[in-house]
């Protein structure tokens, strides 16, 4: 289980990561919100721990940004701010839990394990539905909706969209797409991937202000409302 920690207190962040790693988690630590948001683009994490008062982008804004494209990964706010108004603000931005500093590390561990169990239960019951912003992908029925309207896709377009969506905002290369969507059954020197990306953009993004399918020049493509 991978955890990403946003905490600008160098001593606390190091102690927290050591504690989590001693309890069989991996823990990456980031000290400012801007770097944190870049980090989650290309990595998979099972849970986020966010301090509020950090440089560049505060933890509440980070939480809100995450929720714009990821509705399900658990988020715990860890903050010295203990007023009910601060907690209300965090939960309004769809944080899952709030822990006031100073706290016992064991209590944090209990809350982490509780949220991860709940997430696993939710995933097992909703594993065939992918939601990203106002895009809904039903893998069982092979249907796609955006803004409440069904979008007709060919089989390959659907498979490509599912692969991009399941990457959860990470960039995937053309080579990775050919391996997973076409299974090497076509000439990788062609522009087939680019053509199908353009097909998807016309159907998924053209009529919407928020674009979901993005190109990362020199690396590949990713699906995110950012």
PDB file of C-alpha atoms in Angstrom:
ATOM      1  CA  UNK A   1       0.000   0.000   0.000  1.00  0.00           C
ATOM      2  CA  UNK A   2       1.462   3.316  -1.111  1.00  0.00           C
ATOM      3  CA  UNK A   3       0.885   6.544   0.807  1.00  0.00           C
ATOM      4  CA  UNK A   4       1.804  10.066  -0.306  1.00  0.00           C
ATOM      5  CA  UNK A   5       2.399  12.540   2.504  1.00  0.00           C
ATOM      6  CA  UNK A   6       2.177  16.331   2.193  1.00  0.00           C
ATOM      7  CA  UNK A   7       3.955  17.797   5.229  1.00  0.00           C
ATOM      8  CA  UNK A   8       6.475  20.641   5.324  1.00  0.00           C
ATOM      9  CA  UNK A   9       7.755  19.847   8.829  1.00  0.00           C
ATOM     10  CA  UNK A  10      10.876  17.870   7.906  1.00  0.00           C
ATOM     11  CA  UNK A  11      11.150  16.099  11.255  1.00  0.00           C
ATOM     12  CA  UNK A  12       7.477  15.121  11.439  1.00  0.00           C
ATOM     13  CA  UNK A  13       7.374  13.962   7.830  1.00  0.00           C
ATOM     14  CA  UNK A  14      10.447  11.768   8.349  1.00  0.00           C
ATOM     15  CA  UNK A  15       9.021  10.287  11.566  1.00  0.00           C
ATOM     16  CA  UNK A  16       5.645   9.622   9.969  1.00  0.00           C
ATOM     17  CA  UNK A  17       7.172   7.874   6.986  1.00  0.00           C
ATOM     18  CA  UNK A  18       9.389   5.725   9.196  1.00  0.00           C
ATOM     19  CA  UNK A  19       6.353   4.727  11.274  1.00  0.00           C
ATOM     20  CA  UNK A  20       4.255   3.882   8.224  1.00  0.00           C
ATOM     21  CA  UNK A  21       7.070   1.906   6.635  1.00  0.00           C
ATOM     22  CA  UNK A  22       7.482  -0.061   9.856  1.00  0.00           C
ATOM     23  CA  UNK A  23       3.810  -1.018   9.427  1.00  0.00           C
ATOM     24  CA  UNK A  24       4.266  -2.364   5.894  1.00  0.00           C
ATOM     25  CA  UNK A  25       3.329   0.751   3.927  1.00  0.00           C
ATOM     26  CA  UNK A  26       5.485   2.618   1.476  1.00  0.00           C
ATOM     27  CA  UNK A  27       5.558   6.355   2.078  1.00  0.00           C
ATOM     28  CA  UNK A  28       6.689   9.192  -0.183  1.00  0.00           C
ATOM     29  CA  UNK A  29       6.995  12.620   1.403  1.00  0.00           C
ATOM     30  CA  UNK A  30       6.443  15.958  -0.338  1.00  0.00           C
ATOM     31  CA  UNK A  31       6.917  19.382   1.243  1.00  0.00           C
ATOM     32  CA  UNK A  32       4.769  21.689  -0.909  1.00  0.00           C
ATOM     33  CA  UNK A  33       1.399  21.401  -2.616  1.00  0.00           C
ATOM     34  CA  UNK A  34       2.578  22.214  -6.124  1.00  0.00           C
ATOM     35  CA  UNK A  35       5.136  19.397  -6.163  1.00  0.00           C
ATOM     36  CA  UNK A  36       2.565  17.086  -4.563  1.00  0.00           C
ATOM     37  CA  UNK A  37       0.109  17.605  -7.421  1.00  0.00           C
ATOM     38  CA  UNK A  38       2.847  16.916  -9.966  1.00  0.00           C
ATOM     39  CA  UNK A  39       3.850  13.767  -8.107  1.00  0.00           C
ATOM     40  CA  UNK A  40       0.401  12.168  -8.275  1.00  0.00           C
ATOM     41  CA  UNK A  41       0.303  12.560 -12.070  1.00  0.00           C
ATOM     42  CA  UNK A  42       2.649   9.677 -12.736  1.00  0.00           C
ATOM     43  CA  UNK A  43       2.283   7.486  -9.651  1.00  0.00           C
ATOM     44  CA  UNK A  44      -0.386   5.331  -8.052  1.00  0.00           C
ATOM     45  CA  UNK A  45      -1.156   5.887  -4.379  1.00  0.00           C
ATOM     46  CA  UNK A  46      -3.664   4.175  -2.118  1.00  0.00           C
ATOM     47  CA  UNK A  47      -4.070   7.060   0.332  1.00  0.00           C
ATOM     48  CA  UNK A  48      -3.116  10.727   0.740  1.00  0.00           C
ATOM     49  CA  UNK A  49      -2.110  12.473   3.979  1.00  0.00           C
ATOM     50  CA  UNK A  50      -2.355  16.254   3.705  1.00  0.00           C
ATOM     51  CA  UNK A  51      -1.214  18.998   6.042  1.00  0.00           C
ATOM     52  CA  UNK A  52      -3.086  22.250   5.411  1.00  0.00           C
ATOM     53  CA  UNK A  53      -0.476  24.939   6.035  1.00  0.00           C
ATOM     54  CA  UNK A  54       2.153  24.095   3.412  1.00  0.00           C
ATOM     55  CA  UNK A  55       3.923  26.225   0.762  1.00  0.00           C
ATOM     56  CA  UNK A  56       2.692  27.081  -2.749  1.00  0.00           C
ATOM     57  CA  UNK A  57      -0.670  25.224  -2.727  1.00  0.00           C
ATOM     58  CA  UNK A  58      -2.288  24.574   0.664  1.00  0.00           C
ATOM     59  CA  UNK A  59      -3.560  21.156   1.634  1.00  0.00           C
ATOM     60  CA  UNK A  60      -7.253  22.029   1.309  1.00  0.00           C
ATOM     61  CA  UNK A  61      -6.775  23.237  -2.256  1.00  0.00           C
ATOM     62  CA  UNK A  62      -4.763  20.097  -2.987  1.00  0.00           C
ATOM     63  CA  UNK A  63      -7.640  18.010  -1.609  1.00  0.00           C
ATOM     64  CA  UNK A  64     -10.154  19.833  -3.793  1.00  0.00           C
ATOM     65  CA  UNK A  65      -7.966  19.407  -6.874  1.00  0.00           C
ATOM     66  CA  UNK A  66      -7.566  15.673  -6.263  1.00  0.00           C
ATOM     67  CA  UNK A  67     -11.316  15.272  -5.915  1.00  0.00           C
ATOM     68  CA  UNK A  68     -11.862  16.955  -9.283  1.00  0.00           C
ATOM     69  CA  UNK A  69     -10.458  13.843 -10.986  1.00  0.00           C
ATOM     70  CA  UNK A  70     -10.245  11.177  -8.265  1.00  0.00           C
ATOM     71  CA  UNK A  71     -13.355  10.628  -6.178  1.00  0.00           C
ATOM     72  CA  UNK A  72     -12.300   7.495  -4.362  1.00  0.00           C
ATOM     73  CA  UNK A  73      -8.698   7.503  -3.068  1.00  0.00           C
ATOM     74  CA  UNK A  74      -8.903   8.152   0.710  1.00  0.00           C
ATOM     75  CA  UNK A  75      -7.675  11.536   1.942  1.00  0.00           C
ATOM     76  CA  UNK A  76      -6.827  12.293   5.587  1.00  0.00           C
ATOM     77  CA  UNK A  77      -6.155  15.870   6.653  1.00  0.00           C
ATOM     78  CA  UNK A  78      -3.523  16.200   9.400  1.00  0.00           C
ATOM     79  CA  UNK A  79      -3.435  19.733  10.753  1.00  0.00           C
ATOM     80  CA  UNK A  80      -2.786  21.875  13.809  1.00  0.00           C
ATOM     81  CA  UNK A  81      -6.018  23.709  12.993  1.00  0.00           C
ATOM     82  CA  UNK A  82      -8.658  22.214  15.263  1.00  0.00           C
ATOM     83  CA  UNK A  83     -11.644  24.559  14.928  1.00  0.00           C
ATOM     84  CA  UNK A  84     -14.898  23.122  13.671  1.00  0.00           C
ATOM     85  CA  UNK A  85     -14.818  25.640  10.793  1.00  0.00           C
ATOM     86  CA  UNK A  86     -11.504  24.164   9.609  1.00  0.00           C
ATOM     87  CA  UNK A  87     -12.892  20.644   9.763  1.00  0.00           C
ATOM     88  CA  UNK A  88     -16.055  21.724   7.972  1.00  0.00           C
ATOM     89  CA  UNK A  89     -13.961  23.247   5.197  1.00  0.00           C
ATOM     90  CA  UNK A  90     -11.985  20.020   4.805  1.00  0.00           C
ATOM     91  CA  UNK A  91     -15.058  17.799   4.650  1.00  0.00           C
ATOM     92  CA  UNK A  92     -16.756  20.210   2.255  1.00  0.00           C
ATOM     93  CA  UNK A  93     -13.819  19.579  -0.064  1.00  0.00           C
ATOM     94  CA  UNK A  94     -14.478  15.833   0.305  1.00  0.00           C
ATOM     95  CA  UNK A  95     -11.688  14.811   2.659  1.00  0.00           C
ATOM     96  CA  UNK A  96     -12.449  11.456   4.286  1.00  0.00           C
ATOM     97  CA  UNK A  97     -11.007  12.134   7.752  1.00  0.00           C
ATOM     98  CA  UNK A  98      -9.406  14.879   9.824  1.00  0.00           C
ATOM     99  CA  UNK A  99      -6.804  14.437  12.551  1.00  0.00           C
ATOM    100  CA  UNK A 100      -5.655  17.339  14.728  1.00  0.00           C
ATOM    101  CA  UNK A 101      -1.959  17.672  15.634  1.00  0.00           C
ATOM    102  CA  UNK A 102      -0.419  16.540  17.840  1.00  0.00           C
ATOM    103  CA  UNK A 103      -1.800  13.025  17.482  1.00  0.00           C
ATOM    104  CA  UNK A 104      -0.732   9.506  18.315  1.00  0.00           C
ATOM    105  CA  UNK A 105       0.724   7.702  15.333  1.00  0.00           C
ATOM    106  CA  UNK A 106      -1.188   4.580  16.342  1.00  0.00           C
ATOM    107  CA  UNK A 107      -4.465   6.486  16.017  1.00  0.00           C
ATOM    108  CA  UNK A 108      -3.481   7.575  12.531  1.00  0.00           C
ATOM    109  CA  UNK A 109      -2.719   3.955  11.664  1.00  0.00           C
ATOM    110  CA  UNK A 110      -6.177   2.885  12.863  1.00  0.00           C
ATOM    111  CA  UNK A 111      -7.835   5.521  10.701  1.00  0.00           C
ATOM    112  CA  UNK A 112      -5.736   4.617   7.660  1.00  0.00           C
ATOM    113  CA  UNK A 113      -6.592   0.931   7.954  1.00  0.00           C
ATOM    114  CA  UNK A 114     -10.275   1.725   8.440  1.00  0.00           C
ATOM    115  CA  UNK A 115     -10.419   3.877   5.300  1.00  0.00           C
ATOM    116  CA  UNK A 116      -8.515   1.327   3.224  1.00  0.00           C
ATOM    117  CA  UNK A 117     -10.904  -1.457   4.309  1.00  0.00           C
ATOM    118  CA  UNK A 118     -13.868   0.731   3.379  1.00  0.00           C
ATOM    119  CA  UNK A 119     -12.272   1.557   0.026  1.00  0.00           C
ATOM    120  CA  UNK A 120     -11.665  -2.135  -0.719  1.00  0.00           C
ATOM    121  CA  UNK A 121     -15.315  -2.935   0.026  1.00  0.00           C
ATOM    122  CA  UNK A 122     -16.484  -0.074  -2.175  1.00  0.00           C
ATOM    123  CA  UNK A 123     -14.171  -1.122  -5.006  1.00  0.00           C
ATOM    124  CA  UNK A 124     -15.474  -4.677  -4.986  1.00  0.00           C
ATOM    125  CA  UNK A 125     -19.078  -3.479  -5.356  1.00  0.00           C
ATOM    126  CA  UNK A 126     -18.382  -0.706  -7.889  1.00  0.00           C
ATOM    127  CA  UNK A 127     -15.385  -2.043  -9.771  1.00  0.00           C
ATOM    128  CA  UNK A 128     -17.070  -1.934 -13.175  1.00  0.00           C
ATOM    129  CA  UNK A 129     -17.923   1.786 -13.009  1.00  0.00           C
ATOM    130  CA  UNK A 130     -15.274   4.459 -13.642  1.00  0.00           C
ATOM    131  CA  UNK A 131     -16.133   8.097 -12.892  1.00  0.00           C
ATOM    132  CA  UNK A 132     -13.881  11.011 -13.859  1.00  0.00           C
ATOM    133  CA  UNK A 133     -15.457  14.434 -13.508  1.00  0.00           C
ATOM    134  CA  UNK A 134     -18.758  14.129 -15.466  1.00  0.00           C
ATOM    135  CA  UNK A 135     -17.488  11.139 -17.490  1.00  0.00           C
ATOM    136  CA  UNK A 136     -18.940   7.747 -16.536  1.00  0.00           C
ATOM    137  CA  UNK A 137     -17.635   4.503 -18.023  1.00  0.00           C
ATOM    138  CA  UNK A 138     -19.631   1.301 -17.448  1.00  0.00           C
ATOM    139  CA  UNK A 139     -17.225  -1.504 -18.284  1.00  0.00           C
ATOM    140  CA  UNK A 140     -19.817  -4.269 -17.904  1.00  0.00           C
ATOM    141  CA  UNK A 141     -22.312  -2.733 -20.311  1.00  0.00           C
ATOM    142  CA  UNK A 142     -19.568  -1.086 -22.437  1.00  0.00           C
ATOM    143  CA  UNK A 143     -21.363   2.237 -22.274  1.00  0.00           C
ATOM    144  CA  UNK A 144     -19.966   5.741 -21.841  1.00  0.00           C
ATOM    145  CA  UNK A 145     -21.748   8.879 -20.622  1.00  0.00           C
ATOM    146  CA  UNK A 146     -20.632  12.464 -20.342  1.00  0.00           C
ATOM    147  CA  UNK A 147     -22.772  15.259 -18.950  1.00  0.00           C
ATOM    148  CA  UNK A 148     -25.580  12.725 -18.632  1.00  0.00           C
ATOM    149  CA  UNK A 149     -25.591  11.890 -22.364  1.00  0.00           C
ATOM    150  CA  UNK A 150     -24.534   8.541 -23.797  1.00  0.00           C
ATOM    151  CA  UNK A 151     -21.585   8.638 -26.213  1.00  0.00           C
ATOM    152  CA  UNK A 152     -21.332   5.983 -28.919  1.00  0.00           C
ATOM    153  CA  UNK A 153     -17.852   4.475 -29.237  1.00  0.00           C
ATOM    154  CA  UNK A 154     -16.393   1.706 -31.346  1.00  0.00           C
ATOM    155  CA  UNK A 155     -14.895  -1.254 -29.497  1.00  0.00           C
ATOM    156  CA  UNK A 156     -11.304  -0.018 -29.909  1.00  0.00           C
ATOM    157  CA  UNK A 157     -12.273   3.511 -28.874  1.00  0.00           C
ATOM    158  CA  UNK A 158     -13.923   2.083 -25.777  1.00  0.00           C
ATOM    159  CA  UNK A 159     -10.910  -0.083 -24.924  1.00  0.00           C
ATOM    160  CA  UNK A 160      -8.565   2.872 -25.362  1.00  0.00           C
ATOM    161  CA  UNK A 161     -10.733   5.101 -23.168  1.00  0.00           C
ATOM    162  CA  UNK A 162     -10.888   2.458 -20.428  1.00  0.00           C
ATOM    163  CA  UNK A 163      -7.105   2.033 -20.512  1.00  0.00           C
ATOM    164  CA  UNK A 164      -6.549   5.791 -20.177  1.00  0.00           C
ATOM    165  CA  UNK A 165      -9.136   6.037 -17.390  1.00  0.00           C
ATOM    166  CA  UNK A 166      -7.696   3.133 -15.417  1.00  0.00           C
ATOM    167  CA  UNK A 167      -4.282   4.823 -15.453  1.00  0.00           C
ATOM    168  CA  UNK A 168      -5.867   7.320 -12.996  1.00  0.00           C
ATOM    169  CA  UNK A 169      -4.214  10.415 -14.420  1.00  0.00           C
ATOM    170  CA  UNK A 170      -0.816   8.837 -15.120  1.00  0.00           C
ATOM    171  CA  UNK A 171       0.761   9.362 -18.529  1.00  0.00           C
ATOM    172  CA  UNK A 172       0.811   6.265 -20.747  1.00  0.00           C
ATOM    173  CA  UNK A 173       3.052   5.999 -23.800  1.00  0.00           C
ATOM    174  CA  UNK A 174       2.057   4.954 -27.311  1.00  0.00           C
ATOM    175  CA  UNK A 175       3.991   1.731 -26.764  1.00  0.00           C
ATOM    176  CA  UNK A 176       2.030   0.950 -23.602  1.00  0.00           C
ATOM    177  CA  UNK A 177      -1.222   1.652 -25.436  1.00  0.00           C
ATOM    178  CA  UNK A 178      -0.307  -0.675 -28.312  1.00  0.00           C
ATOM    179  CA  UNK A 179       0.607  -3.417 -25.849  1.00  0.00           C
ATOM    180  CA  UNK A 180      -2.621  -3.177 -23.849  1.00  0.00           C
ATOM    181  CA  UNK A 181      -5.195  -2.123 -26.424  1.00  0.00           C
ATOM    182  CA  UNK A 182      -3.946  -3.658 -29.659  1.00  0.00           C
ATOM    183  CA  UNK A 183      -1.751  -6.377 -28.090  1.00  0.00           C
ATOM    184  CA  UNK A 184       0.995  -5.800 -30.704  1.00  0.00           C
ATOM    185  CA  UNK A 185      -1.385  -6.793 -33.510  1.00  0.00           C
ATOM    186  CA  UNK A 186      -0.594  -3.794 -35.668  1.00  0.00           C
ATOM    187  CA  UNK A 187       2.430  -1.895 -36.928  1.00  0.00           C
ATOM    188  CA  UNK A 188       3.636   0.302 -34.065  1.00  0.00           C
ATOM    189  CA  UNK A 189       5.292   2.647 -36.570  1.00  0.00           C
ATOM    190  CA  UNK A 190       1.915   3.867 -37.799  1.00  0.00           C
ATOM    191  CA  UNK A 191       0.014   6.781 -36.322  1.00  0.00           C
ATOM    192  CA  UNK A 192      -2.911   4.566 -35.320  1.00  0.00           C
ATOM    193  CA  UNK A 193      -2.725   5.596 -31.663  1.00  0.00           C
ATOM    194  CA  UNK A 194      -2.777   9.294 -32.576  1.00  0.00           C
ATOM    195  CA  UNK A 195      -5.720   8.708 -34.905  1.00  0.00           C
ATOM    196  CA  UNK A 196      -7.744   6.968 -32.211  1.00  0.00           C
ATOM    197  CA  UNK A 197      -6.852   9.602 -29.636  1.00  0.00           C
ATOM    198  CA  UNK A 198      -8.263  12.187 -32.042  1.00  0.00           C
ATOM    199  CA  UNK A 199     -11.405  10.074 -32.512  1.00  0.00           C
ATOM    200  CA  UNK A 200     -11.885  10.038 -28.739  1.00  0.00           C
ATOM    201  CA  UNK A 201     -11.253  13.762 -28.375  1.00  0.00           C
ATOM    202  CA  UNK A 202     -13.958  14.550 -30.921  1.00  0.00           C
ATOM    203  CA  UNK A 203     -16.450  12.376 -29.064  1.00  0.00           C
ATOM    204  CA  UNK A 204     -15.418  12.933 -25.428  1.00  0.00           C
ATOM    205  CA  UNK A 205     -14.052  16.502 -25.328  1.00  0.00           C
ATOM    206  CA  UNK A 206     -15.186  18.521 -28.352  1.00  0.00           C
ATOM    207  CA  UNK A 207     -18.509  19.732 -26.930  1.00  0.00           C
ATOM    208  CA  UNK A 208     -17.286  20.265 -23.358  1.00  0.00           C
ATOM    209  CA  UNK A 209     -15.447  23.165 -21.752  1.00  0.00           C
ATOM    210  CA  UNK A 210     -13.342  20.897 -19.532  1.00  0.00           C
ATOM    211  CA  UNK A 211     -11.043  18.724 -21.644  1.00  0.00           C
ATOM    212  CA  UNK A 212     -10.196  15.283 -20.271  1.00  0.00           C
ATOM    213  CA  UNK A 213      -7.759  13.801 -22.805  1.00  0.00           C
ATOM    214  CA  UNK A 214      -4.331  15.443 -22.755  1.00  0.00           C
ATOM    215  CA  UNK A 215      -0.987  15.013 -24.508  1.00  0.00           C
ATOM    216  CA  UNK A 216       2.254  15.103 -22.559  1.00  0.00           C
ATOM    217  CA  UNK A 217       4.726  15.972 -25.279  1.00  0.00           C
ATOM    218  CA  UNK A 218       7.399  13.328 -25.728  1.00  0.00           C
ATOM    219  CA  UNK A 219       5.794  10.978 -23.198  1.00  0.00           C
ATOM    220  CA  UNK A 220       2.247  10.058 -24.189  1.00  0.00           C
ATOM    221  CA  UNK A 221      -1.327  10.701 -23.115  1.00  0.00           C
ATOM    222  CA  UNK A 222      -3.298  10.991 -19.908  1.00  0.00           C
ATOM    223  CA  UNK A 223      -6.938  11.419 -18.919  1.00  0.00           C
ATOM    224  CA  UNK A 224      -7.690  14.041 -16.289  1.00  0.00           C
ATOM    225  CA  UNK A 225      -9.837  17.176 -15.855  1.00  0.00           C
ATOM    226  CA  UNK A 226      -6.668  19.128 -14.943  1.00  0.00           C
TER     227      UNK A 226
END
